[in-house]
């Protein structure tokens, strides 16, 4: 086959005779996510899908294995571009970073004003803002779209978070709606906001995913090491939890992961997997950006740090050797599993409240008009954090779009208050027993900080003023003050009226 031939125009496509220039959508990158997304698109009424991969073998295999898809497959980028109808719309599903930049460059050289390039990878939203800006100058639409749901979601219905222009959404919206998951009768896709908004909220989605997973892991650890439940009992507990208000994809798969036996040893698989959690970086980005925006996302931060601690075997081994004794495991009441459940639910509310705070701050900083209720809606299906719980968030923002915090919504305030005593018991038991529960305890501290009428921040202000003349405000009068702290001249100076 020559470089200018297109595989899809042969009999092997299943749609013989399909002329060039008729695909309404194209996908670049035929690794699992890309090929599954292309198959999902091809299976929906009205779509003709152009496909292209840098190494053509993958494309050939896909076309051979799925003749029913009627792909218009190309082996050169020129043919790929030629196989699409205007406005051309291509979704890039390649590794974030340099790979994405290279594909964008190739497409941008060939695309014409009004055409649309979609990046469906886990891109850094700062890159998306830059790319959108550069391509706009060429008259091209660039859309950063967060796509969640893993391989299975890509094939059967992901949750999709597109950014980019309203003009691009007009063309792209119906196509994405055709492949997205459906929750409560609504497709799990919405135009999140302009330029990098889609990738920003996908980043926060992943951060919440980290927090959720960490809290579930802490629950598992406490139930096993303190509660004394064996793995079979844990499977039942997680199955039971998945029938109540904790019902979610992550609780469901936790039961399934725990149920799995290792083929070699017959042990629970979880007992032969090394306890060192990896990550690809979106959790770290979430925390970095939250710190920059001044938003406490301690639940996500603790989840990121817990993975980091787990991944330091030499340091762990050194401390284990030097620690002389460990606390005894506390005696716990029969209600322990219910207490853990309550702590998990309350901590999860905190993690989501913090995640939504970050989205509000990001929207303000970057000028996005993000509808939080719509966002919660599209996370109800298809994505990794899909959960019953998100219906409550949808309701909360429907009642009051200006909520100061999810913790203020009457449903969540009540849910946390109901679980509060158990939550405190669990944090105490974990500390007394020497079981790390950073997610539970930091969530409780955050809650207590917001709920306290006075914080020790006043002392910190005093310290700052002492060593650096950083000034402070008083509770009883307006103005900015500095104290002259030296022993012989202790008095306060009103900074606003002083010339110091
Ligand atoms: C999703 C997932 C997906 C992936 C991330 C996080 O929404 O489908 O979030 O994007 O799981 O890459 O993975 P790490 O845990 O490796 O950072």
Short mmCIF file of C-alpha atoms and ligand atoms in Angstrom, two decimals:
data_model
loop_
_atom_site.label_atom_id
_atom_site.label_comp_id
_atom_site.label_asym_id
_atom_site.label_seq_id
_atom_site.Cartn_x
_atom_site.Cartn_y
_atom_site.Cartn_z
CA UNK A 1 0.00 0.00 0.00
CA UNK A 2 1.36 3.42 -0.86
CA UNK A 3 1.45 6.30 1.52
CA UNK A 4 -1.51 7.93 -0.14
CA UNK A 5 -3.83 4.94 -0.06
CA UNK A 6 -6.42 4.63 2.63
CA UNK A 7 -7.13 1.18 4.06
CA UNK A 8 -10.70 2.14 4.81
CA UNK A 9 -11.50 2.68 1.16
CA UNK A 10 -10.98 -1.04 0.48
CA UNK A 11 -13.49 -3.84 0.91
CA UNK A 12 -12.05 -4.64 4.34
CA UNK A 13 -13.77 -1.69 6.03
CA UNK A 14 -17.21 -3.28 5.91
CA UNK A 15 -18.44 -0.14 4.17
CA UNK A 16 -17.08 -0.61 0.68
CA UNK A 17 -17.26 2.35 -1.55
CA UNK A 18 -17.41 4.94 1.23
CA UNK A 19 -15.93 7.96 -0.50
CA UNK A 20 -13.21 10.08 1.00
CA UNK A 21 -14.25 13.21 2.86
CA UNK A 22 -17.32 11.74 4.50
CA UNK A 23 -16.21 10.86 8.03
CA UNK A 24 -17.91 13.19 10.51
CA UNK A 25 -15.33 12.34 13.16
CA UNK A 26 -11.77 11.05 13.25
CA UNK A 27 -9.67 9.43 15.96
CA UNK A 28 -5.86 9.58 16.10
CA UNK A 29 -4.10 7.00 18.30
CA UNK A 30 -5.18 3.41 18.21
CA UNK A 31 -3.96 2.21 21.62
CA UNK A 32 -6.70 0.73 23.79
CA UNK A 33 -8.40 4.00 24.79
CA UNK A 34 -8.34 5.39 21.24
CA UNK A 35 -9.51 2.23 19.52
CA UNK A 36 -12.26 1.68 22.09
CA UNK A 37 -13.45 5.26 21.65
CA UNK A 38 -13.38 4.84 17.87
CA UNK A 39 -15.45 1.64 18.15
CA UNK A 40 -17.90 3.38 20.48
CA UNK A 41 -18.27 6.23 17.95
CA UNK A 42 -18.68 3.83 15.05
CA UNK A 43 -21.44 1.96 16.85
CA UNK A 44 -23.67 5.05 17.11
CA UNK A 45 -26.18 5.95 14.44
CA UNK A 46 -25.01 8.60 12.02
CA UNK A 47 -21.28 8.43 12.71
CA UNK A 48 -18.66 7.56 10.11
CA UNK A 49 -15.31 7.28 11.83
CA UNK A 50 -11.90 7.97 10.31
CA UNK A 51 -9.00 6.33 12.15
CA UNK A 52 -5.25 6.83 12.06
CA UNK A 53 -2.27 5.63 14.06
CA UNK A 54 1.40 6.50 13.63
CA UNK A 55 2.34 2.85 13.16
CA UNK A 56 -0.20 1.41 10.69
CA UNK A 57 -0.11 -2.17 12.04
CA UNK A 58 -2.42 -1.25 14.91
CA UNK A 59 -4.90 0.36 12.51
CA UNK A 60 -4.85 -2.68 10.23
CA UNK A 61 -5.51 -5.01 13.17
CA UNK A 62 -8.37 -2.86 14.40
CA UNK A 63 -9.99 -2.71 10.95
CA UNK A 64 -9.62 -6.47 10.50
CA UNK A 65 -11.01 -7.29 13.95
CA UNK A 66 -13.93 -4.88 13.64
CA UNK A 67 -15.25 -4.85 10.08
CA UNK A 68 -18.69 -4.00 11.50
CA UNK A 69 -17.37 -0.56 12.51
CA UNK A 70 -16.95 0.56 8.89
CA UNK A 71 -13.86 2.57 9.75
CA UNK A 72 -12.37 4.89 7.17
CA UNK A 73 -8.79 3.96 7.99
CA UNK A 74 -5.74 5.80 6.72
CA UNK A 75 -2.05 5.10 6.83
CA UNK A 76 -0.95 8.67 6.27
CA UNK A 77 -1.96 11.81 8.07
CA UNK A 78 -2.80 13.41 4.68
CA UNK A 79 -5.29 10.65 3.89
CA UNK A 80 -6.71 10.84 7.37
CA UNK A 81 -7.36 14.55 6.98
CA UNK A 82 -8.78 14.03 3.48
CA UNK A 83 -11.17 11.35 4.74
CA UNK A 84 -13.08 13.78 6.96
CA UNK A 85 -16.00 16.05 6.06
CA UNK A 86 -15.82 19.77 6.99
CA UNK A 87 -15.69 21.02 9.61
CA UNK A 88 -13.13 18.31 10.22
CA UNK A 89 -13.25 17.00 13.75
CA UNK A 90 -10.43 14.82 15.06
CA UNK A 91 -10.05 13.40 18.56
CA UNK A 92 -6.46 12.79 19.64
CA UNK A 93 -6.01 9.84 21.99
CA UNK A 94 -2.24 9.65 22.41
CA UNK A 95 0.06 10.03 25.41
CA UNK A 96 -0.11 13.45 27.04
CA UNK A 97 2.86 15.76 26.49
CA UNK A 98 5.19 15.67 23.51
CA UNK A 99 3.21 13.00 21.62
CA UNK A 100 0.11 15.18 21.76
CA UNK A 101 2.03 18.26 20.62
CA UNK A 102 3.41 16.36 17.61
CA UNK A 103 -0.05 15.18 16.47
CA UNK A 104 -1.55 18.63 16.98
CA UNK A 105 1.21 20.12 14.84
CA UNK A 106 0.58 17.63 12.01
CA UNK A 107 -3.15 18.22 12.05
CA UNK A 108 -2.86 21.98 12.38
CA UNK A 109 -0.64 22.11 9.27
CA UNK A 110 -3.42 20.47 7.27
CA UNK A 111 -6.63 21.68 8.91
CA UNK A 112 -8.54 24.77 7.73
CA UNK A 113 -10.30 27.50 9.70
CA UNK A 114 -13.33 26.17 11.56
CA UNK A 115 -11.93 22.63 11.86
CA UNK A 116 -11.77 21.09 15.33
CA UNK A 117 -8.94 19.31 17.12
CA UNK A 118 -9.92 17.53 20.33
CA UNK A 119 -7.36 16.32 22.86
CA UNK A 120 -9.02 13.46 24.76
CA UNK A 121 -5.98 12.59 26.90
CA UNK A 122 -5.19 13.52 30.50
CA UNK A 123 -3.44 16.73 29.46
CA UNK A 124 -2.25 19.38 31.87
CA UNK A 125 -4.85 22.16 31.57
CA UNK A 126 -2.10 24.81 31.36
CA UNK A 127 -0.93 23.12 28.13
CA UNK A 128 -4.52 23.08 26.91
CA UNK A 129 -4.90 26.82 27.51
CA UNK A 130 -1.67 27.45 25.58
CA UNK A 131 -2.61 25.15 22.69
CA UNK A 132 -6.12 26.59 22.42
CA UNK A 133 -4.71 30.10 22.29
CA UNK A 134 -2.14 29.23 19.60
CA UNK A 135 -4.59 27.35 17.39
CA UNK A 136 -7.27 30.00 17.70
CA UNK A 137 -4.87 32.42 16.01
CA UNK A 138 -4.95 30.05 13.04
CA UNK A 139 -8.75 29.98 13.09
CA UNK A 140 -8.76 26.39 14.39
CA UNK A 141 -10.87 25.18 17.28
CA UNK A 142 -8.96 23.29 19.95
CA UNK A 143 -10.93 21.41 22.58
CA UNK A 144 -9.33 19.81 25.64
CA UNK A 145 -11.75 17.10 26.71
CA UNK A 146 -11.37 15.10 29.89
CA UNK A 147 -12.55 11.55 29.29
CA UNK A 148 -13.10 9.31 32.28
CA UNK A 149 -14.06 5.69 32.64
CA UNK A 150 -10.98 3.77 31.60
CA UNK A 151 -10.94 1.29 28.73
CA UNK A 152 -14.41 -0.01 29.44
CA UNK A 153 -15.88 3.47 29.65
CA UNK A 154 -14.27 4.49 26.35
CA UNK A 155 -15.99 1.55 24.67
CA UNK A 156 -19.39 1.55 26.37
CA UNK A 157 -19.88 5.15 27.51
CA UNK A 158 -17.47 7.47 29.32
CA UNK A 159 -18.10 10.68 31.18
CA UNK A 160 -16.78 13.48 28.96
CA UNK A 161 -15.66 16.93 30.10
CA UNK A 162 -14.98 19.14 27.05
CA UNK A 163 -13.66 22.69 27.19
CA UNK A 164 -13.03 24.90 24.14
CA UNK A 165 -15.22 27.32 22.26
CA UNK A 166 -19.02 27.38 22.02
CA UNK A 167 -18.61 27.10 18.24
CA UNK A 168 -16.71 23.82 18.59
CA UNK A 169 -19.29 22.51 21.07
CA UNK A 170 -22.04 23.03 18.46
CA UNK A 171 -20.44 20.46 16.17
CA UNK A 172 -18.89 18.29 18.84
CA UNK A 173 -21.76 18.23 21.33
CA UNK A 174 -24.08 15.89 19.40
CA UNK A 175 -21.20 13.53 18.59
CA UNK A 176 -20.03 13.34 22.21
CA UNK A 177 -23.60 12.99 23.47
CA UNK A 178 -23.96 9.97 21.17
CA UNK A 179 -21.12 8.08 22.91
CA UNK A 180 -21.29 9.26 26.52
CA UNK A 181 -22.64 7.22 29.41
CA UNK A 182 -26.23 7.96 30.35
CA UNK A 183 -27.25 8.66 33.96
CA UNK A 184 -30.84 9.31 35.00
CA UNK A 185 -31.71 9.62 31.31
CA UNK A 186 -29.10 12.32 30.60
CA UNK A 187 -25.84 11.95 28.66
CA UNK A 188 -22.76 12.38 30.86
CA UNK A 189 -21.24 15.23 28.86
CA UNK A 190 -21.56 18.99 29.08
CA UNK A 191 -19.64 21.95 27.73
CA UNK A 192 -17.70 22.68 30.91
CA UNK A 193 -16.27 26.04 29.92
CA UNK A 194 -13.81 27.65 27.51
CA UNK A 195 -10.18 26.68 26.70
CA UNK A 196 -8.70 24.51 29.51
CA UNK A 197 -11.86 24.16 31.65
CA UNK A 198 -12.47 20.56 30.58
CA UNK A 199 -8.99 19.36 31.45
CA UNK A 200 -9.05 21.37 34.67
CA UNK A 201 -12.18 19.63 35.95
CA UNK A 202 -10.83 16.25 34.76
CA UNK A 203 -7.74 16.94 36.85
CA UNK A 204 -9.91 17.67 39.90
CA UNK A 205 -12.00 14.58 39.13
CA UNK A 206 -8.81 12.54 39.33
CA UNK A 207 -7.81 14.27 42.56
CA UNK A 208 -11.17 13.34 44.08
CA UNK A 209 -10.65 9.82 42.72
CA UNK A 210 -7.35 9.66 44.67
CA UNK A 211 -9.05 10.86 47.88
CA UNK A 212 -11.94 8.42 47.47
CA UNK A 213 -9.55 5.51 46.91
CA UNK A 214 -7.41 6.48 49.92
CA UNK A 215 -10.47 6.67 52.20
CA UNK A 216 -11.66 3.26 51.01
CA UNK A 217 -8.16 1.86 51.57
CA UNK A 218 -8.09 3.26 55.13
CA UNK A 219 -11.51 1.69 55.78
CA UNK A 220 -10.22 -1.66 54.53
CA UNK A 221 -7.09 -1.42 56.69
CA UNK A 222 -9.00 -0.55 59.85
CA UNK A 223 -11.64 -3.22 59.28
CA UNK A 224 -8.95 -5.81 58.74
CA UNK A 225 -6.28 -4.89 61.27
CA UNK A 226 -8.45 -3.44 64.04
CA UNK A 227 -11.84 -4.98 63.34
CA UNK A 228 -10.27 -8.40 62.71
CA UNK A 229 -12.39 -9.11 59.62
CA UNK A 230 -10.95 -11.58 57.13
CA UNK A 231 -10.99 -10.88 53.42
CA UNK A 232 -14.17 -12.88 52.78
CA UNK A 233 -16.00 -10.85 55.41
CA UNK A 234 -14.63 -7.68 53.89
CA UNK A 235 -16.05 -8.63 50.51
CA UNK A 236 -19.47 -8.90 52.16
CA UNK A 237 -19.07 -5.60 53.99
CA UNK A 238 -18.19 -3.75 50.79
CA UNK A 239 -21.07 -5.44 48.97
CA UNK A 240 -23.41 -4.28 51.72
CA UNK A 241 -22.00 -0.75 51.65
CA UNK A 242 -22.57 -0.66 47.92
CA UNK A 243 -26.29 -0.96 48.48
CA UNK A 244 -26.63 2.19 50.58
CA UNK A 245 -25.65 5.83 50.22
CA UNK A 246 -22.03 4.81 49.59
CA UNK A 247 -23.08 3.05 46.38
CA UNK A 248 -20.36 3.79 43.85
CA UNK A 249 -18.10 2.28 41.25
CA UNK A 250 -15.06 2.44 43.55
CA UNK A 251 -16.84 0.63 46.43
CA UNK A 252 -18.11 -1.97 43.97
CA UNK A 253 -14.69 -2.72 42.48
CA UNK A 254 -13.13 -2.81 45.96
CA UNK A 255 -15.29 -5.86 46.75
CA UNK A 256 -14.26 -7.42 43.46
CA UNK A 257 -10.55 -6.71 44.00
CA UNK A 258 -10.73 -8.26 47.48
CA UNK A 259 -12.57 -11.30 46.16
CA UNK A 260 -9.80 -12.11 43.69
CA UNK A 261 -7.55 -15.06 44.59
CA UNK A 262 -4.00 -15.39 43.34
CA UNK A 263 -3.72 -18.26 40.84
CA UNK A 264 -0.20 -19.22 42.06
CA UNK A 265 -0.61 -19.22 45.81
CA UNK A 266 -4.37 -19.38 46.35
CA UNK A 267 -4.05 -16.38 48.69
CA UNK A 268 -6.19 -13.27 48.34
CA UNK A 269 -4.55 -11.37 45.49
CA UNK A 270 -4.42 -8.22 47.63
CA UNK A 271 -1.98 -10.04 49.95
CA UNK A 272 0.55 -10.74 47.21
CA UNK A 273 0.48 -7.30 45.56
CA UNK A 274 3.33 -5.04 46.77
CA UNK A 275 1.98 -2.26 48.98
CA UNK A 276 3.52 0.57 46.94
CA UNK A 277 0.94 2.70 45.13
CA UNK A 278 1.91 4.32 41.84
CA UNK A 279 0.51 7.34 40.07
CA UNK A 280 0.66 9.08 36.72
CA UNK A 281 0.58 12.65 37.98
CA UNK A 282 -2.93 14.09 37.85
CA UNK A 283 -3.24 13.92 41.66
CA UNK A 284 0.01 15.84 42.03
CA UNK A 285 -1.21 18.47 39.54
CA UNK A 286 -4.42 18.86 41.54
CA UNK A 287 -2.50 19.56 44.72
CA UNK A 288 0.03 21.85 43.02
CA UNK A 289 -2.72 23.96 41.50
CA UNK A 290 -4.77 23.97 44.70
CA UNK A 291 -1.77 25.24 46.65
CA UNK A 292 -1.27 27.97 44.06
CA UNK A 293 -4.90 29.00 44.32
CA UNK A 294 -4.87 28.82 48.13
CA UNK A 295 -7.50 26.10 48.34
CA UNK A 296 -7.09 23.44 51.04
CA UNK A 297 -7.58 20.09 49.36
CA UNK A 298 -6.15 18.16 52.28
CA UNK A 299 -8.07 14.97 51.41
CA UNK A 300 -6.48 14.87 47.96
CA UNK A 301 -3.12 15.97 49.38
CA UNK A 302 -3.11 13.19 51.98
CA UNK A 303 -4.01 10.67 49.28
CA UNK A 304 -1.10 11.82 47.11
CA UNK A 305 1.30 11.77 50.09
CA UNK A 306 0.06 8.36 51.28
CA UNK A 307 0.98 6.93 47.86
CA UNK A 308 4.37 8.62 48.14
CA UNK A 309 5.02 7.21 51.63
CA UNK A 310 4.04 3.73 50.44
CA UNK A 311 6.53 3.97 47.58
CA UNK A 312 9.61 4.45 49.77
CA UNK A 313 10.56 0.91 50.85
CA UNK A 314 14.08 1.75 52.10
CA UNK A 315 12.79 4.57 54.31
CA UNK A 316 9.94 2.41 55.59
CA UNK A 317 12.35 -0.44 56.37
CA UNK A 318 14.75 1.90 58.19
CA UNK A 319 12.01 3.33 60.41
CA UNK A 320 10.54 -0.12 61.07
CA UNK A 321 13.96 -1.22 62.31
CA UNK A 322 14.45 1.74 64.58
CA UNK A 323 10.96 1.75 66.12
CA UNK A 324 11.17 -0.30 69.33
CA UNK A 325 7.52 -1.01 69.97
CA UNK A 326 4.14 -0.53 68.36
CA UNK A 327 0.88 0.23 70.15
CA UNK A 328 -1.54 -2.55 70.89
CA UNK A 329 -4.61 -2.75 68.70
CA UNK A 330 -7.52 -1.18 70.56
CA UNK A 331 -10.54 -3.23 71.62
CA UNK A 332 -13.49 -2.20 69.48
CA UNK A 333 -17.27 -2.48 69.84
CA UNK A 334 -19.48 -4.66 67.62
CA UNK A 335 -20.57 -1.52 65.83
CA UNK A 336 -17.03 -0.94 64.55
CA UNK A 337 -17.81 -1.63 60.88
CA UNK A 338 -20.72 0.81 61.02
CA UNK A 339 -18.47 3.41 62.63
CA UNK A 340 -15.91 2.98 59.84
CA UNK A 341 -18.69 3.37 57.31
CA UNK A 342 -19.80 6.63 58.94
CA UNK A 343 -16.21 7.93 59.01
CA UNK A 344 -15.82 7.04 55.36
CA UNK A 345 -18.99 8.85 54.37
CA UNK A 346 -18.20 12.01 56.35
CA UNK A 347 -14.60 12.11 55.05
CA UNK A 348 -15.88 11.63 51.53
CA UNK A 349 -18.21 14.61 51.90
CA UNK A 350 -15.18 16.68 52.96
CA UNK A 351 -13.08 15.47 50.00
CA UNK A 352 -15.82 16.43 47.53
CA UNK A 353 -16.45 19.75 49.27
CA UNK A 354 -12.74 20.55 48.89
CA UNK A 355 -12.69 19.40 45.25
CA UNK A 356 -15.66 21.61 44.39
CA UNK A 357 -14.01 24.54 46.20
CA UNK A 358 -11.02 24.07 43.91
CA UNK A 359 -13.24 24.10 40.83
CA UNK A 360 -14.89 27.33 42.00
CA UNK A 361 -11.46 28.91 42.55
CA UNK A 362 -10.14 27.66 39.19
CA UNK A 363 -13.20 29.03 37.39
CA UNK A 364 -12.66 32.41 39.01
CA UNK A 365 -8.95 32.50 38.26
CA UNK A 366 -9.22 31.43 34.62
CA UNK A 367 -12.54 33.09 33.76
CA UNK A 368 -14.68 29.99 33.26
CA UNK A 369 -18.41 29.86 33.83
CA UNK A 370 -18.69 26.35 35.28
CA UNK A 371 -22.12 25.07 36.27
CA UNK A 372 -21.36 22.93 39.33
CA UNK A 373 -24.73 21.15 39.22
CA UNK A 374 -24.19 20.14 35.59
CA UNK A 375 -20.70 18.97 36.43
CA UNK A 376 -22.00 16.77 39.26
CA UNK A 377 -24.59 15.42 36.79
CA UNK A 378 -22.02 14.27 34.25
CA UNK A 379 -20.02 12.52 36.99
CA UNK A 380 -23.02 10.36 37.90
CA UNK A 381 -22.25 7.86 35.14
CA UNK A 382 -19.31 6.58 33.12
CA UNK A 383 -16.47 7.99 35.22
CA UNK A 384 -14.36 6.46 37.97
CA UNK A 385 -15.96 8.50 40.77
CA UNK A 386 -19.53 7.76 39.64
CA UNK A 387 -21.70 7.35 42.70
CA UNK A 388 -25.20 7.72 44.14
CA UNK A 389 -23.73 10.48 46.22
CA UNK A 390 -23.43 12.76 43.18
CA UNK A 391 -27.22 13.00 42.98
CA UNK A 392 -27.10 14.70 46.39
CA UNK A 393 -24.52 17.18 45.06
CA UNK A 394 -26.72 17.88 42.02
CA UNK A 395 -29.61 18.60 44.42
CA UNK A 396 -27.45 20.77 46.67
CA UNK A 397 -26.37 23.06 43.82
CA UNK A 398 -29.89 23.11 42.36
CA UNK A 399 -31.15 24.42 45.71
CA UNK A 400 -28.33 26.93 46.11
CA UNK A 401 -25.82 27.51 43.29
CA UNK A 402 -23.88 29.89 45.57
CA UNK A 403 -23.18 27.41 48.40
CA UNK A 404 -20.20 28.52 50.52
CA UNK A 405 -19.25 24.86 50.92
CA UNK A 406 -20.97 21.55 50.29
CA UNK A 407 -20.72 21.11 54.07
CA UNK A 408 -23.31 23.88 54.45
CA UNK A 409 -25.97 22.15 52.36
CA UNK A 410 -28.62 20.83 54.78
CA UNK A 411 -28.40 17.25 53.48
CA UNK A 412 -24.62 17.06 53.83
CA UNK A 413 -24.54 19.04 57.09
CA UNK A 414 -26.98 16.55 58.53
CA UNK A 415 -25.16 13.51 57.11
CA UNK A 416 -21.87 14.67 58.65
CA UNK A 417 -23.50 15.53 61.97
CA UNK A 418 -25.09 12.08 62.14
CA UNK A 419 -21.76 10.34 61.55
CA UNK A 420 -19.65 12.75 63.59
CA UNK A 421 -19.41 10.77 66.84
CA UNK A 422 -18.46 7.58 65.01
CA UNK A 423 -15.99 9.54 62.86
CA UNK A 424 -14.23 10.88 65.98
CA UNK A 425 -14.20 7.39 67.53
CA UNK A 426 -12.55 5.94 64.40
CA UNK A 427 -9.86 8.63 64.21
CA UNK A 428 -9.13 8.05 67.92
CA UNK A 429 -9.02 4.27 67.56
CA UNK A 430 -6.75 4.51 64.52
CA UNK A 431 -4.32 6.79 66.37
CA UNK A 432 -4.37 4.64 69.53
CA UNK A 433 -3.78 1.47 67.51
CA UNK A 434 -0.99 2.87 65.35
CA UNK A 435 -2.92 2.48 62.11
CA UNK A 436 -2.34 5.34 59.67
CA UNK A 437 -5.60 7.05 58.69
CA UNK A 438 -4.44 10.35 57.20
CA UNK A 439 -7.54 10.75 55.04
CA UNK A 440 -9.98 10.31 57.93
CA UNK A 441 -8.04 12.43 60.39
CA UNK A 442 -7.22 15.30 58.03
CA UNK A 443 -10.86 15.46 56.90
CA UNK A 444 -11.96 15.69 60.53
CA UNK A 445 -9.37 18.40 61.25
CA UNK A 446 -10.57 20.39 58.25
CA UNK A 447 -14.16 20.09 59.45
CA UNK A 448 -13.17 21.11 62.97
CA UNK A 449 -11.17 24.05 61.65
CA UNK A 450 -14.12 25.39 59.68
CA UNK A 451 -16.46 24.76 62.60
CA UNK A 452 -14.26 26.48 65.24
CA UNK A 453 -15.12 30.05 66.14
CA UNK A 454 -11.50 30.85 66.95
CA UNK A 455 -8.35 29.38 65.39
CA UNK A 456 -4.71 29.58 66.51
CA UNK A 457 -4.03 31.57 63.36
CA UNK A 458 -4.05 34.63 65.66
CA UNK A 459 -0.88 33.32 67.31
CA UNK A 460 0.71 32.72 63.90
CA UNK A 461 -0.02 36.34 62.99
CA UNK A 462 1.66 37.43 66.21
CA UNK A 463 4.73 35.33 65.42
CA UNK A 464 4.89 36.70 61.87
CA UNK A 465 4.68 40.22 63.14
CA UNK A 466 7.35 39.51 65.78
CA UNK A 467 10.05 38.27 63.45
CA UNK A 468 9.12 39.97 60.21
CA UNK A 469 6.90 42.96 60.96
CA UNK A 470 4.27 41.35 58.77
CA UNK A 471 1.45 43.20 60.60
CA UNK A 472 -1.96 41.95 61.72
CA UNK A 473 -5.58 43.02 61.94
CA UNK A 474 -7.48 43.39 65.23
CA UNK A 475 -10.89 41.98 66.08
CA UNK A 476 -12.10 45.24 67.62
CA UNK A 477 -11.06 48.00 65.23
CA UNK A 478 -10.25 48.47 61.56
CA UNK A 479 -6.73 49.03 60.30
CA UNK A 480 -3.39 47.27 60.01
CA UNK A 481 -1.20 47.05 63.09
CA UNK A 482 2.35 46.24 64.04
CA UNK A 483 3.71 45.79 67.54
CA UNK A 484 7.14 47.04 68.53
CA UNK A 485 8.15 43.80 70.27
CA UNK A 486 11.45 44.79 71.90
CA UNK A 487 11.45 44.57 75.71
CA UNK A 488 12.07 48.25 76.31
CA UNK A 489 9.51 49.58 73.88
CA UNK A 490 6.47 47.27 73.79
CA UNK A 491 3.65 49.11 72.13
CA UNK A 492 1.39 48.82 69.13
CA UNK A 493 1.67 51.01 66.07
CA UNK A 494 -1.27 51.63 63.75
CA UNK A 495 0.33 50.96 60.38
CA UNK A 496 -2.28 52.93 58.48
CA UNK A 497 -1.46 56.14 60.34
CA UNK A 498 2.21 55.44 60.98
CA UNK A 499 5.05 56.39 58.67
CA UNK A 500 7.28 53.45 59.66
C1 LIG B 1 -10.32 7.98 34.62
C2 LIG B 1 -9.09 7.75 35.43
C3 LIG B 1 -7.90 7.66 34.56
C4 LIG B 1 -6.68 7.08 35.30
C5 LIG B 1 -5.75 8.14 35.78
C6 LIG B 1 -5.28 8.09 37.20
O1 LIG B 1 -10.96 8.97 34.91
O2 LIG B 1 -10.63 7.18 33.74
O3 LIG B 1 -8.90 8.79 36.34
O4 LIG B 1 -7.70 8.90 33.99
O5 LIG B 1 -7.01 6.14 36.19
O6 LIG B 1 -4.68 8.03 34.91
O7 LIG B 1 -4.26 7.21 37.31
P1 LIG B 1 -3.09 7.25 38.36
O8 LIG B 1 -3.64 6.66 39.62
O9 LIG B 1 -2.07 6.36 37.73
O10 LIG B 1 -2.58 8.63 38.52
#
